[in-house]
PDB file of C-alpha atoms in Angstrom:
ATOM      1  CA  MET A   1      71.161  39.609  -3.391  1.00 92.00           C
ATOM      2  CA  ILE A   2      71.966  37.889  -0.104  1.00 96.00           C
ATOM      3  CA  TYR A   3      68.879  35.660  -0.374  1.00 97.00           C
ATOM      4  CA  LEU A   4      69.896  34.670  -3.888  1.00 97.00           C
ATOM      5  CA  ILE A   5      73.403  33.723  -2.781  1.00 97.00           C
ATOM      6  CA  LEU A   6      72.123  31.887   0.323  1.00 97.00           C
ATOM      7  CA  GLY A   7      69.589  30.035  -1.805  1.00 97.00           C
ATOM      8  CA  LEU A   8      72.253  28.973  -4.274  1.00 97.00           C
ATOM      9  CA  ALA A   9      74.526  27.816  -1.450  1.00 97.00           C
ATOM     10  CA  LEU A  10      71.701  25.813   0.135  1.00 97.00           C
ATOM     11  CA  TRP A  11      70.758  24.283  -3.241  1.00 96.00           C
ATOM     12  CA  VAL A  12      74.343  23.204  -3.887  1.00 96.00           C
ATOM     13  CA  ALA A  13      74.896  21.891  -0.352  1.00 95.00           C
ATOM     14  CA  ALA A  14      71.662  19.887  -0.352  1.00 94.00           C
ATOM     15  CA  HIS A  15      72.363  18.344  -3.746  1.00 93.00           C
ATOM     16  CA  LEU A  16      75.976  17.483  -2.951  1.00 91.00           C
ATOM     17  CA  PHE A  17      75.241  16.132   0.542  1.00 89.00           C
ATOM     18  CA  LYS A  18      74.760  12.502  -0.493  1.00 83.00           C
ATOM     19  CA  ARG A  19      77.836  12.624  -2.732  1.00 85.00           C
ATOM     20  CA  VAL A  20      80.149  14.313  -0.235  1.00 86.00           C
ATOM     21  CA  ALA A  21      78.932  12.513   2.896  1.00 85.00           C
ATOM     22  CA  PRO A  22      77.352   9.245   1.683  1.00 81.00           C
ATOM     23  CA  ASP A  23      77.829   7.373   4.968  1.00 83.00           C
ATOM     24  CA  LEU A  24      76.196  10.118   7.002  1.00 86.00           C
ATOM     25  CA  ARG A  25      73.364  10.399   4.477  1.00 82.00           C
ATOM     26  CA  THR A  26      72.777   6.618   4.651  1.00 83.00           C
ATOM     27  CA  GLN A  27      72.799   6.636   8.474  1.00 87.00           C
ATOM     28  CA  MET A  28      70.151   9.340   8.485  1.00 87.00           C
ATOM     29  CA  GLY A  29      67.727   7.199   6.436  1.00 86.00           C
ATOM     30  CA  ASN A  30      64.419   8.874   5.634  1.00 88.00           C
ATOM     31  CA  ALA A  31      65.283  11.836   7.843  1.00 87.00           C
ATOM     32  CA  GLY A  32      68.261  12.472   5.560  1.00 85.00           C
ATOM     33  CA  LYS A  33      66.030  12.365   2.481  1.00 88.00           C
ATOM     34  CA  ALA A  34      63.614  14.779   4.132  1.00 92.00           C
ATOM     35  CA  LEU A  35      66.461  17.098   5.122  1.00 91.00           C
ATOM     36  CA  VAL A  36      67.760  17.142   1.543  1.00 91.00           C
ATOM     37  CA  ALA A  37      64.255  17.803   0.171  1.00 93.00           C
ATOM     38  CA  VAL A  38      63.700  20.671   2.605  1.00 95.00           C
ATOM     39  CA  GLY A  39      67.141  22.073   1.777  1.00 95.00           C
ATOM     40  CA  ILE A  40      66.457  21.954  -1.963  1.00 96.00           C
ATOM     41  CA  LEU A  41      63.011  23.551  -1.627  1.00 96.00           C
ATOM     42  CA  ALA A  42      64.283  26.216   0.776  1.00 97.00           C
ATOM     43  CA  GLY A  43      67.204  26.937  -1.553  1.00 97.00           C
ATOM     44  CA  LEU A  44      64.839  27.245  -4.510  1.00 96.00           C
ATOM     45  CA  GLY A  45      62.552  29.564  -2.570  1.00 96.00           C
ATOM     46  CA  LEU A  46      65.448  31.749  -1.467  1.00 97.00           C
ATOM     47  CA  MET A  47      66.806  31.906  -5.026  1.00 97.00           C
ATOM     48  CA  ILE A  48      63.414  33.002  -6.389  1.00 95.00           C
ATOM     49  CA  LEU A  49      62.920  35.561  -3.614  1.00 96.00           C
ATOM     50  CA  GLY A  50      66.475  36.854  -3.938  1.00 97.00           C
ATOM     51  CA  TYR A  51      66.290  37.091  -7.722  1.00 95.00           C
ATOM     52  CA  LYS A  52      62.993  38.984  -7.608  1.00 93.00           C
ATOM     53  CA  GLN A  53      64.271  41.398  -4.939  1.00 95.00           C
ATOM     54  CA  ALA A  54      67.727  41.977  -6.420  1.00 95.00           C
ATOM     55  CA  GLU A  55      68.562  45.437  -7.615  1.00 94.00           C
ATOM     56  CA  VAL A  56      69.046  45.555 -11.375  1.00 94.00           C
ATOM     57  CA  VAL A  57      72.726  46.162 -12.056  1.00 96.00           C
ATOM     58  CA  ASN A  58      73.362  45.810 -15.780  1.00 96.00           C
ATOM     59  CA  LEU A  59      76.749  44.387 -16.662  1.00 96.00           C
ATOM     60  CA  TRP A  60      76.055  44.227 -20.393  1.00 92.00           C
ATOM     61  CA  TYR A  61      73.169  44.574 -22.809  1.00 94.00           C
ATOM     62  CA  PRO A  62      72.494  41.362 -24.714  1.00 93.00           C
ATOM     63  CA  PRO A  63      71.958  41.665 -28.475  1.00 93.00           C
ATOM     64  CA  THR A  64      68.403  41.156 -29.736  1.00 90.00           C
ATOM     65  CA  TRP A  65      69.379  38.062 -31.740  1.00 92.00           C
ATOM     66  CA  ALA A  66      70.336  36.320 -28.485  1.00 94.00           C
ATOM     67  CA  VAL A  67      66.624  35.773 -27.760  1.00 92.00           C
ATOM     68  CA  HIS A  68      66.379  33.452 -30.766  1.00 93.00           C
ATOM     69  CA  VAL A  69      69.468  31.517 -29.697  1.00 95.00           C
ATOM     70  CA  ASN A  70      68.046  31.321 -26.177  1.00 95.00           C
ATOM     71  CA  ASN A  71      64.768  29.877 -27.454  1.00 94.00           C
ATOM     72  CA  LEU A  72      66.553  27.276 -29.559  1.00 95.00           C
ATOM     73  CA  LEU A  73      68.797  26.315 -26.649  1.00 97.00           C
ATOM     74  CA  MET A  74      65.766  26.080 -24.356  1.00 95.00           C
ATOM     75  CA  LEU A  75      64.058  23.702 -26.770  1.00 96.00           C
ATOM     76  CA  VAL A  76      67.219  21.582 -26.730  1.00 96.00           C
ATOM     77  CA  ALA A  77      67.409  21.789 -22.917  1.00 97.00           C
ATOM     78  CA  VAL A  78      63.828  20.553 -22.514  1.00 96.00           C
ATOM     79  CA  PHE A  79      64.525  17.693 -24.931  1.00 95.00           C
ATOM     80  CA  VAL A  80      67.781  16.713 -23.198  1.00 95.00           C
ATOM     81  CA  TYR A  81      66.095  16.852 -19.792  1.00 94.00           C
ATOM     82  CA  GLY A  82      63.403  14.538 -21.119  1.00 92.00           C
ATOM     83  CA  MET A  83      66.066  12.055 -22.210  1.00 91.00           C
ATOM     84  CA  SER A  84      66.464  11.145 -18.536  1.00 88.00           C
ATOM     85  CA  ALA A  85      62.981   9.642 -18.544  1.00 87.00           C
ATOM     86  CA  THR A  86      62.856   8.145 -22.028  1.00 86.00           C
ATOM     87  CA  THR A  87      62.906   4.428 -22.655  1.00 84.00           C
ATOM     88  CA  GLY A  88      63.462   4.907 -26.375  1.00 84.00           C
ATOM     89  CA  ARG A  89      66.490   4.652 -28.658  1.00 84.00           C
ATOM     90  CA  LEU A  90      68.061   7.723 -27.053  1.00 84.00           C
ATOM     91  CA  ARG A  91      68.129   6.058 -23.650  1.00 78.00           C
ATOM     92  CA  GLY A  92      71.685   5.826 -22.448  1.00 79.00           C
ATOM     93  CA  ARG A  93      73.142   8.201 -25.056  1.00 83.00           C
ATOM     94  CA  MET A  94      74.053  10.658 -22.327  1.00 87.00           C
ATOM     95  CA  ARG A  95      75.123   9.943 -18.762  1.00 90.00           C
ATOM     96  CA  HIS A  96      73.766  13.107 -17.140  1.00 93.00           C
ATOM     97  CA  PRO A  97      70.862  14.424 -19.232  1.00 93.00           C
ATOM     98  CA  GLN A  98      69.260  16.436 -16.413  1.00 94.00           C
ATOM     99  CA  LEU A  99      72.502  18.136 -15.427  1.00 96.00           C
ATOM    100  CA  THR A 100      73.368  18.712 -19.084  1.00 96.00           C
ATOM    101  CA  ALA A 101      69.951  20.314 -19.525  1.00 97.00           C
ATOM    102  CA  VAL A 102      70.647  22.610 -16.555  1.00 97.00           C
ATOM    103  CA  LYS A 103      73.938  23.641 -18.188  1.00 98.00           C
ATOM    104  CA  ILE A 104      72.187  24.400 -21.496  1.00 98.00           C
ATOM    105  CA  TRP A 105      69.416  26.270 -19.631  1.00 97.00           C
ATOM    106  CA  ALA A 106      71.966  28.344 -17.719  1.00 98.00           C
ATOM    107  CA  VAL A 107      73.986  29.280 -20.808  1.00 98.00           C
ATOM    108  CA  ALA A 108      70.787  30.149 -22.693  1.00 97.00           C
ATOM    109  CA  HIS A 109      69.669  32.468 -19.907  1.00 96.00           C
ATOM    110  CA  LEU A 110      73.104  34.061 -19.543  1.00 97.00           C
ATOM    111  CA  LEU A 111      72.885  34.969 -23.241  1.00 96.00           C
ATOM    112  CA  VAL A 112      69.738  37.052 -22.741  1.00 95.00           C
ATOM    113  CA  ASN A 113      70.244  38.440 -19.244  1.00 95.00           C
ATOM    114  CA  GLY A 114      73.103  40.843 -18.659  1.00 95.00           C
ATOM    115  CA  ASP A 115      72.322  41.888 -15.106  1.00 97.00           C
ATOM    116  CA  LEU A 116      74.286  40.929 -11.999  1.00 97.00           C
ATOM    117  CA  ALA A 117      71.504  38.887 -10.369  1.00 97.00           C
ATOM    118  CA  SER A 118      71.143  36.794 -13.535  1.00 97.00           C
ATOM    119  CA  VAL A 119      74.884  36.201 -13.698  1.00 97.00           C
ATOM    120  CA  VAL A 120      74.844  35.067 -10.064  1.00 98.00           C
ATOM    121  CA  LEU A 121      71.776  32.829 -10.521  1.00 98.00           C
ATOM    122  CA  PHE A 122      72.426  31.286 -13.924  1.00 98.00           C
ATOM    123  CA  GLY A 123      76.202  31.307 -13.555  1.00 98.00           C
ATOM    124  CA  GLY A 124      75.873  29.702 -10.140  1.00 97.00           C
ATOM    125  CA  MET A 125      73.568  26.997 -11.477  1.00 98.00           C
ATOM    126  CA  LEU A 126      75.994  26.360 -14.343  1.00 98.00           C
ATOM    127  CA  ILE A 127      78.901  25.979 -11.924  1.00 97.00           C
ATOM    128  CA  TRP A 128      76.796  23.676  -9.710  1.00 97.00           C
ATOM    129  CA  ALA A 129      75.827  21.431 -12.636  1.00 97.00           C
ATOM    130  CA  VAL A 130      79.452  21.131 -13.787  1.00 97.00           C
ATOM    131  CA  LEU A 131      80.598  20.388 -10.231  1.00 95.00           C
ATOM    132  CA  GLU A 132      77.835  17.806  -9.737  1.00 95.00           C
ATOM    133  CA  VAL A 133      78.840  15.937 -12.920  1.00 95.00           C
ATOM    134  CA  ILE A 134      82.479  15.864 -11.810  1.00 94.00           C
ATOM    135  CA  VAL A 135      81.599  14.579  -8.345  1.00 93.00           C
ATOM    136  CA  ILE A 136      79.224  11.900  -9.692  1.00 92.00           C
ATOM    137  CA  ASN A 137      81.699  10.735 -12.334  1.00 92.00           C
ATOM    138  CA  ARG A 138      84.441  10.364  -9.728  1.00 90.00           C
ATOM    139  CA  SER A 139      82.253   8.557  -7.214  1.00 85.00           C
ATOM    140  CA  GLN A 140      80.453   5.941  -9.305  1.00 82.00           C
ATOM    141  CA  ASP A 141      80.665   3.932 -12.492  1.00 84.00           C
ATOM    142  CA  TRP A 142      77.909   4.088 -15.076  1.00 83.00           C
ATOM    143  CA  ASP A 143      76.094   1.124 -16.538  1.00 83.00           C
ATOM    144  CA  ARG A 144      74.759   2.376 -19.849  1.00 82.00           C
ATOM    145  CA  PRO A 145      71.104   1.317 -20.240  1.00 81.00           C
ATOM    146  CA  GLU A 146      70.045  -0.565 -23.352  1.00 82.00           C
ATOM    147  CA  PRO A 147      68.121   1.473 -25.932  1.00 82.00           C
ATOM    148  CA  GLY A 148      64.412   0.866 -26.325  1.00 83.00           C
ATOM    149  CA  PRO A 149      61.946   1.278 -29.197  1.00 85.00           C
ATOM    150  CA  ALA A 150      62.129   4.326 -31.492  1.00 86.00           C
ATOM    151  CA  LYS A 151      58.439   5.146 -30.937  1.00 89.00           C
ATOM    152  CA  LYS A 152      59.342   6.239 -27.404  1.00 90.00           C
ATOM    153  CA  ASP A 153      61.624   8.899 -28.910  1.00 89.00           C
ATOM    154  CA  ILE A 154      58.697  10.234 -30.955  1.00 91.00           C
ATOM    155  CA  ILE A 155      56.768  10.542 -27.706  1.00 92.00           C
ATOM    156  CA  LEU A 156      59.756  12.397 -26.221  1.00 92.00           C
ATOM    157  CA  VAL A 157      59.739  14.894 -29.103  1.00 93.00           C
ATOM    158  CA  THR A 158      55.999  15.464 -28.647  1.00 94.00           C
ATOM    159  CA  ILE A 159      56.340  15.959 -24.883  1.00 94.00           C
ATOM    160  CA  THR A 160      59.287  18.310 -25.482  1.00 94.00           C
ATOM    161  CA  LEU A 161      57.219  20.528 -27.776  1.00 95.00           C
ATOM    162  CA  VAL A 162      54.283  20.603 -25.346  1.00 95.00           C
ATOM    163  CA  MET A 163      56.542  21.376 -22.380  1.00 94.00           C
ATOM    164  CA  PHE A 164      58.314  24.132 -24.330  1.00 93.00           C
ATOM    165  CA  VAL A 165      54.956  25.789 -25.040  1.00 94.00           C
ATOM    166  CA  VAL A 166      53.929  25.425 -21.373  1.00 94.00           C
ATOM    167  CA  ILE A 167      57.223  26.922 -20.164  1.00 93.00           C
ATOM    168  CA  ALA A 168      56.907  29.806 -22.645  1.00 91.00           C
ATOM    169  CA  GLY A 169      53.328  30.359 -21.449  1.00 91.00           C
ATOM    170  CA  ILE A 170      54.464  30.500 -17.821  1.00 91.00           C
ATOM    171  CA  HIS A 171      57.136  33.039 -18.762  1.00 88.00           C
ATOM    172  CA  MET A 172      54.513  35.197 -20.524  1.00 86.00           C
ATOM    173  CA  TRP A 173      52.171  34.870 -17.528  1.00 90.00           C
ATOM    174  CA  LEU A 174      55.026  36.100 -15.306  1.00 84.00           C
ATOM    175  CA  GLY A 175      55.571  39.088 -17.609  1.00 82.00           C
ATOM    176  CA  VAL A 176      58.684  37.793 -19.397  1.00 83.00           C
ATOM    177  CA  ARG A 177      58.390  37.808 -23.196  1.00 82.00           C
ATOM    178  CA  PRO A 178      60.277  34.795 -24.540  1.00 82.00           C
ATOM    179  CA  PHE A 179      59.415  35.663 -28.149  1.00 81.00           C
ATOM    180  CA  PRO A 180      60.248  39.091 -29.577  1.00 76.00           C
ATOM    181  CA  GLY A 181      57.368  40.765 -31.288  1.00 65.00           C
TER     182      GLY A 181
END
């Protein structure tokens, strides 16, 4: 569990570094960018290692219907994440689509995982995403981008469906069954 907690702490620190210490981050130039990238990757690696090694301590047993809610929320999370890259009509509808997607992802996974390591991982990521939005909103104004053509949103829906299938396939490859059967 210690690796999981250290990984989460490193992830949060690396992501918040440019928001909390912008002058220092600017002074560091490319070295600062590299440091943040290494911190994020190391944090991710520690979280994965810590999650895989954590002892299973069940706090609750999720109901079977939660899997269906999880899958629906995950489809929404993939779509919302994709909104950050769209140039269609949905562009600018949401200020923080990637962080909102992380929040949806975290809640979805908390619904279907009742063990302590999952609460630490997904709860920690949820807290980080909320904190990140607060810090960003306080530190900078937002210029809402102009919406683009609707056909770009159709592309977003198509990419969302493909990515959802890919993500589900990766889960099955890893031995996690995202669809009850």
